Amino acid sequence: MTTLSEGAAQTEQTSTTSPIPTSEKQRQSLASLLNKITSTRQQRAEEGEGSSTLSLKSKIEAEVKVYLSVPVIKSEADPLQCFSRAFLSFFSYVCVCLCTDVSAQEQPELFLKKLQQCCAVFDFMDTLSDLKMKEYKRSTLNELVDYVTVSRGYLTEQAYPEVVKMVSYNIFRTLPPSESNEFDPEEDEPTLEASWPHLQLVYEFFIRFLESQEFQPSIAKKYIDQKFVLQLLELFDSEDPRERDYLKTVLHRIYGKFLGLRAFIRKQINNIFLRFVYETEHFNGVAELLEILGSIINGFALPLKAEHKQFLVKVLIPLHTVRSLSLFHAQLAYCIVQFLEKDPALTEPVSAVMFLGELEEILDVIEPTQFVKIQEPLFKQISRCVSSPHFQVAERALYYWNNEYIMSLIEENSNVILPIMFTSLYRISKEHWNPAIVALVYNVLKAFMEMNSTLFDELTSTYKSDRQR
């Protein structure tokens, strides 16, 4: 029987032209790879793994023979730019074989070939075209996700450019314009990405690649550079919330692993926010970027750099002025609270009163689910304001308990908020110099006692016993 390599040689002697955009060298490489896979399957079958393996082997070999019987084009055309259906149909059979079906030494080579195949991008707006090929690619992407999750030793230096290339081919694209110029994220349904069946797997693969124990930023920085980050940030304007959620994770991982890109990422986020505030007032990913910034701010070293203080004053505070504030107010409030926790001196008494006023406006429209996410850092800061020796600051913070909606949020979460506030309130009720503040504190303590008397009594008892020690 003619072997795969012999078939390839015979084909080369009789070939002249073909629409298949591969060289003879590429064809022989694929044939050799497939020969190894089928040999492995045959060996397993002979060891008693069943006839189904042999059946698949025969099917693959038959397809290879059909492929190799097609004449070869002599040019070195780029297969990523001009995949023919015959070539892709053949190569899809390579995808049927899992990376684990070849020896450990051969897996990195097969991994690279699968990455190269997944660079092919399909038109999902045409729901009837290339259905088989789309399914093959989806299967291969799933396989790649599983492989990078459990395998070791696959991440050779040659893999880094191929991974970044595959990810770039799939995710970087011109985002479609909104169907309506008057798109309202609060009222209108977002336009979901048609290619999400593939796109989601590409993002999942890339995240696991970045999180791999074998990942080496020193190698990857040649490929994950400023240009890559800029293109990534542009995608945050996607209307699809699923994509923005994945992008948030990807950018956060890149920020954590690439120290040399951190200042650049912060600067570009600043630019996005400034354009949003002063020019466009439209950017879909403000909430997600603020969420990333919340954890970035949390990691700022003390004392805060002038650059970081400028960011608070020039970028975060002006975000309060845009019409779509309600879409990201929870994340914005969290960022500001993080700044104030880092450096309470940022709030002079007058600006502290203004801050508390702005914060109350945000809390007036916050959803209960969003409130839960920020309640702990928020009330730690409010507790500090209540304890301020400047009576106007303390008074403004205590006025929150006159707001019916905020009171309803506090009551629903009193088991979390009361322990945060109790010590400050109890101490102020005994020690504050201003009788008006003491009266307000008594009212707040009374409200807490009515909300949750059991917890209030426990905290009172604990406080008194601690004082007696």
mmCIF file of N, CA and C in Angstrom, residues 53-113:
data_model
loop_
_atom_site.group_PDB
_atom_site.id
_atom_site.type_symbol
_atom_site.label_atom_id
_atom_site.label_comp_id
_atom_site.label_asym_id
_atom_site.label_seq_id
_atom_site.Cartn_x
_atom_site.Cartn_y
_atom_site.Cartn_z
ATOM 1 N N THR A 53 -11.453 2.953 16.524
ATOM 2 C CA THR A 53 -10.233 3.714 16.264
ATOM 3 C C THR A 53 -9.728 3.445 14.864
ATOM 4 N N LEU A 54 -9.744 2.164 14.456
ATOM 5 C CA LEU A 54 -9.299 1.803 13.110
ATOM 6 C C LEU A 54 -10.207 2.415 12.055
ATOM 7 N N SER A 55 -11.502 2.468 12.375
ATOM 8 C CA SER A 55 -12.447 3.053 11.432
ATOM 9 C C SER A 55 -12.138 4.526 11.212
ATOM 10 N N LEU A 56 -11.851 5.249 12.302
ATOM 11 C CA LEU A 56 -11.506 6.659 12.180
ATOM 12 C C LEU A 56 -10.199 6.823 11.418
ATOM 13 N N LYS A 57 -9.251 5.920 11.684
ATOM 14 C CA LYS A 57 -7.969 5.966 10.984
ATOM 15 C C LYS A 57 -8.179 5.823 9.481
ATOM 16 N N SER A 58 -9.018 4.864 9.093
ATOM 17 C CA SER A 58 -9.272 4.651 7.669
ATOM 18 C C SER A 58 -9.929 5.873 7.045
ATOM 19 N N LYS A 59 -10.839 6.466 7.782
ATOM 20 C CA LYS A 59 -11.536 7.646 7.273
ATOM 21 C C LYS A 59 -10.560 8.797 7.051
ATOM 22 N N ILE A 60 -9.655 8.987 8.024
ATOM 23 C CA ILE A 60 -8.669 10.064 7.899
ATOM 24 C C ILE A 60 -7.741 9.813 6.728
ATOM 25 N N GLU A 61 -7.252 8.549 6.616
ATOM 26 C CA GLU A 61 -6.322 8.235 5.535
ATOM 27 C C GLU A 61 -6.975 8.430 4.171
ATOM 28 N N ALA A 62 -8.255 8.070 4.066
ATOM 29 C CA ALA A 62 -8.956 8.247 2.795
ATOM 30 C C ALA A 62 -9.040 9.722 2.433
ATOM 31 N N GLU A 63 -9.306 10.546 3.438
ATOM 32 C CA GLU A 63 -9.398 11.983 3.176
ATOM 33 C C GLU A 63 -8.043 12.550 2.758
ATOM 34 N N VAL A 64 -6.978 12.061 3.408
ATOM 35 C CA VAL A 64 -5.639 12.525 3.060
ATOM 36 C C VAL A 64 -5.313 12.188 1.611
ATOM 37 N N LYS A 65 -5.674 10.971 1.189
ATOM 38 C CA LYS A 65 -5.379 10.559 -0.188
ATOM 39 C C LYS A 65 -6.110 11.449 -1.184
ATOM 40 N N VAL A 66 -7.351 11.800 -0.858
ATOM 41 C CA VAL A 66 -8.094 12.709 -1.735
ATOM 42 C C VAL A 66 -7.383 14.050 -1.803
ATOM 43 N N TYR A 67 -6.971 14.528 -0.645
ATOM 44 C CA TYR A 67 -6.284 15.823 -0.602
ATOM 45 C C TYR A 67 -4.984 15.786 -1.393
ATOM 46 N N LEU A 68 -4.199 14.724 -1.181
ATOM 47 C CA LEU A 68 -2.895 14.647 -1.827
ATOM 48 C C LEU A 68 -2.996 14.398 -3.326
ATOM 49 N N SER A 69 -4.155 13.986 -3.798
ATOM 50 C CA SER A 69 -4.309 13.760 -5.232
ATOM 51 C C SER A 69 -4.559 15.055 -5.992
ATOM 52 N N VAL A 70 -4.802 16.143 -5.247
ATOM 53 C CA VAL A 70 -5.039 17.430 -5.901
ATOM 54 C C VAL A 70 -3.699 18.054 -6.260
ATOM 55 N N PRO A 71 -3.539 18.594 -7.476
ATOM 56 C CA PRO A 71 -2.256 19.197 -7.873
ATOM 57 C C PRO A 71 -1.842 20.325 -6.939
ATOM 58 N N VAL A 72 -0.544 20.580 -6.924
ATOM 59 C CA VAL A 72 0.033 21.557 -5.999
ATOM 60 C C VAL A 72 0.343 22.853 -6.716
ATOM 61 N N ILE A 73 0.077 23.946 -6.067
ATOM 62 C CA ILE A 73 0.507 25.232 -6.603
ATOM 63 C C ILE A 73 1.929 25.492 -6.110
ATOM 64 N N LYS A 74 2.749 26.073 -6.905
ATOM 65 C CA LYS A 74 4.159 26.208 -6.552
ATOM 66 C C LYS A 74 4.455 27.465 -5.734
ATOM 67 N N SER A 75 3.521 28.427 -5.670
ATOM 68 C CA SER A 75 3.795 29.671 -4.946
ATOM 69 C C SER A 75 3.656 29.456 -3.445
ATOM 70 N N GLU A 76 4.271 30.350 -2.681
ATOM 71 C CA GLU A 76 4.207 30.273 -1.219
ATOM 72 C C GLU A 76 3.113 31.229 -0.714
ATOM 73 N N ALA A 77 1.910 31.136 -1.270
ATOM 74 C CA ALA A 77 0.830 32.045 -0.875
ATOM 75 C C ALA A 77 0.498 31.858 0.603
ATOM 76 N N ASP A 78 0.053 32.937 1.249
ATOM 77 C CA ASP A 78 -0.271 32.889 2.672
ATOM 78 C C ASP A 78 -1.582 32.147 2.877
ATOM 79 N N PRO A 79 -1.572 30.981 3.522
ATOM 80 C CA PRO A 79 -2.804 30.212 3.681
ATOM 81 C C PRO A 79 -3.821 30.906 4.565
ATOM 82 N N LEU A 80 -3.374 31.853 5.431
ATOM 83 C CA LEU A 80 -4.330 32.558 6.279
ATOM 84 C C LEU A 80 -5.162 33.545 5.479
ATOM 85 N N GLN A 81 -4.631 34.006 4.356
ATOM 86 C CA GLN A 81 -5.334 34.982 3.542
ATOM 87 C C GLN A 81 -6.207 34.321 2.490
ATOM 88 N N CYS A 82 -5.858 33.094 2.077
ATOM 89 C CA CYS A 82 -6.617 32.490 0.966
ATOM 90 C C CYS A 82 -6.855 31.002 1.182
ATOM 91 N N PHE A 83 -7.400 30.658 2.358
ATOM 92 C CA PHE A 83 -7.756 29.268 2.617
ATOM 93 C C PHE A 83 -8.743 28.772 1.559
ATOM 94 N N SER A 84 -8.465 27.646 0.964
ATOM 95 C CA SER A 84 -9.467 27.028 0.099
ATOM 96 C C SER A 84 -10.272 26.052 0.938
ATOM 97 N N ARG A 85 -11.460 25.770 0.514
ATOM 98 C CA ARG A 85 -12.294 24.859 1.286
ATOM 99 C C ARG A 85 -11.705 23.453 1.298
ATOM 100 N N ALA A 86 -11.044 23.071 0.197
ATOM 101 C CA ALA A 86 -10.440 21.744 0.160
ATOM 102 C C ALA A 86 -9.346 21.626 1.217
ATOM 103 N N PHE A 87 -8.529 22.656 1.327
ATOM 104 C CA PHE A 87 -7.434 22.629 2.299
ATOM 105 C C PHE A 87 -7.991 22.610 3.721
ATOM 106 N N LEU A 88 -8.974 23.481 3.992
ATOM 107 C CA LEU A 88 -9.537 23.549 5.329
ATOM 108 C C LEU A 88 -10.260 22.263 5.679
ATOM 109 N N SER A 89 -10.925 21.674 4.695
ATOM 110 C CA SER A 89 -11.610 20.410 4.927
ATOM 111 C C SER A 89 -10.615 19.334 5.327
ATOM 112 N N PHE A 90 -9.486 19.312 4.625
ATOM 113 C CA PHE A 90 -8.451 18.337 4.982
ATOM 114 C C PHE A 90 -7.911 18.610 6.384
ATOM 115 N N PHE A 91 -7.575 19.868 6.620
ATOM 116 C CA PHE A 91 -6.903 20.197 7.873
ATOM 117 C C PHE A 91 -7.821 19.975 9.067
ATOM 118 N N SER A 92 -9.129 20.052 8.841
ATOM 119 C CA SER A 92 -10.071 19.836 9.928
ATOM 120 C C SER A 92 -9.943 18.434 10.497
ATOM 121 N N TYR A 93 -9.499 17.491 9.676
ATOM 122 C CA TYR A 93 -9.345 16.141 10.188
ATOM 123 C C TYR A 93 -8.197 16.041 11.182
ATOM 124 N N VAL A 94 -7.238 16.937 11.048
ATOM 125 C CA VAL A 94 -6.185 16.985 12.056
ATOM 126 C C VAL A 94 -6.789 17.361 13.402
ATOM 127 N N CYS A 95 -7.816 18.221 13.368
ATOM 128 C CA CYS A 95 -8.429 18.703 14.602
ATOM 129 C C CYS A 95 -9.187 17.609 15.325
ATOM 130 N N VAL A 96 -9.653 16.608 14.582
ATOM 131 C CA VAL A 96 -10.403 15.529 15.213
ATOM 132 C C VAL A 96 -9.534 14.810 16.225
ATOM 133 N N CYS A 97 -8.223 14.759 15.936
ATOM 134 C CA CYS A 97 -7.292 14.050 16.800
ATOM 135 C C CYS A 97 -6.839 14.972 17.919
ATOM 136 N N LEU A 98 -7.078 14.590 19.145
ATOM 137 C CA LEU A 98 -6.684 15.413 20.274
ATOM 138 C C LEU A 98 -5.172 15.514 20.369
ATOM 139 N N CYS A 99 -4.727 16.621 20.967
ATOM 140 C CA CYS A 99 -3.283 16.785 21.152
ATOM 141 C C CYS A 99 -2.695 15.624 21.940
ATOM 142 N N THR A 100 -3.502 15.028 22.818
ATOM 143 C CA THR A 100 -3.002 13.933 23.636
ATOM 144 C C THR A 100 -2.884 12.638 22.854
ATOM 145 N N ASP A 101 -3.331 12.621 21.595
ATOM 146 C CA ASP A 101 -3.225 11.419 20.776
ATOM 147 C C ASP A 101 -1.842 11.252 20.177
ATOM 148 N N VAL A 102 -0.965 12.213 20.367
ATOM 149 C CA VAL A 102 0.405 12.092 19.889
ATOM 150 C C VAL A 102 1.324 12.101 21.100
ATOM 151 N N SER A 103 2.575 11.754 20.893
ATOM 152 C CA SER A 103 3.518 11.680 22.005
ATOM 153 C C SER A 103 3.771 13.068 22.583
ATOM 154 N N ALA A 104 4.305 13.080 23.803
ATOM 155 C CA ALA A 104 4.558 14.353 24.487
ATOM 156 C C ALA A 104 5.513 15.233 23.697
ATOM 157 N N GLN A 105 6.473 14.608 23.013
ATOM 158 C CA GLN A 105 7.440 15.377 22.236
ATOM 159 C C GLN A 105 6.801 16.057 21.032
ATOM 160 N N GLU A 106 5.733 15.453 20.508
ATOM 161 C CA GLU A 106 5.099 15.981 19.303
ATOM 162 C C GLU A 106 3.976 16.967 19.604
ATOM 163 N N GLN A 107 3.531 17.026 20.863
ATOM 164 C CA GLN A 107 2.394 17.884 21.205
ATOM 165 C C GLN A 107 2.651 19.373 20.955
ATOM 166 N N PRO A 108 3.828 19.921 21.306
ATOM 167 C CA PRO A 108 4.049 21.350 21.021
ATOM 168 C C PRO A 108 3.923 21.688 19.543
ATOM 169 N N GLU A 109 4.395 20.792 18.667
ATOM 170 C CA GLU A 109 4.291 21.033 17.225
ATOM 171 C C GLU A 109 2.831 21.039 16.780
ATOM 172 N N LEU A 110 2.063 20.074 17.287
ATOM 173 C CA LEU A 110 0.646 20.014 16.928
ATOM 174 C C LEU A 110 -0.103 21.218 17.492
ATOM 175 N N PHE A 111 0.284 21.653 18.688
ATOM 176 C CA PHE A 111 -0.312 22.837 19.307
ATOM 177 C C PHE A 111 -0.144 24.059 18.405
ATOM 178 N N LEU A 112 1.042 24.244 17.855
ATOM 179 C CA LEU A 112 1.297 25.373 16.959
ATOM 180 C C LEU A 112 0.442 25.284 15.707
ATOM 181 N N LYS A 113 0.287 24.083 15.162
ATOM 182 C CA LYS A 113 -0.497 23.917 13.933
ATOM 183 C C LYS A 113 -1.968 24.228 14.180
#
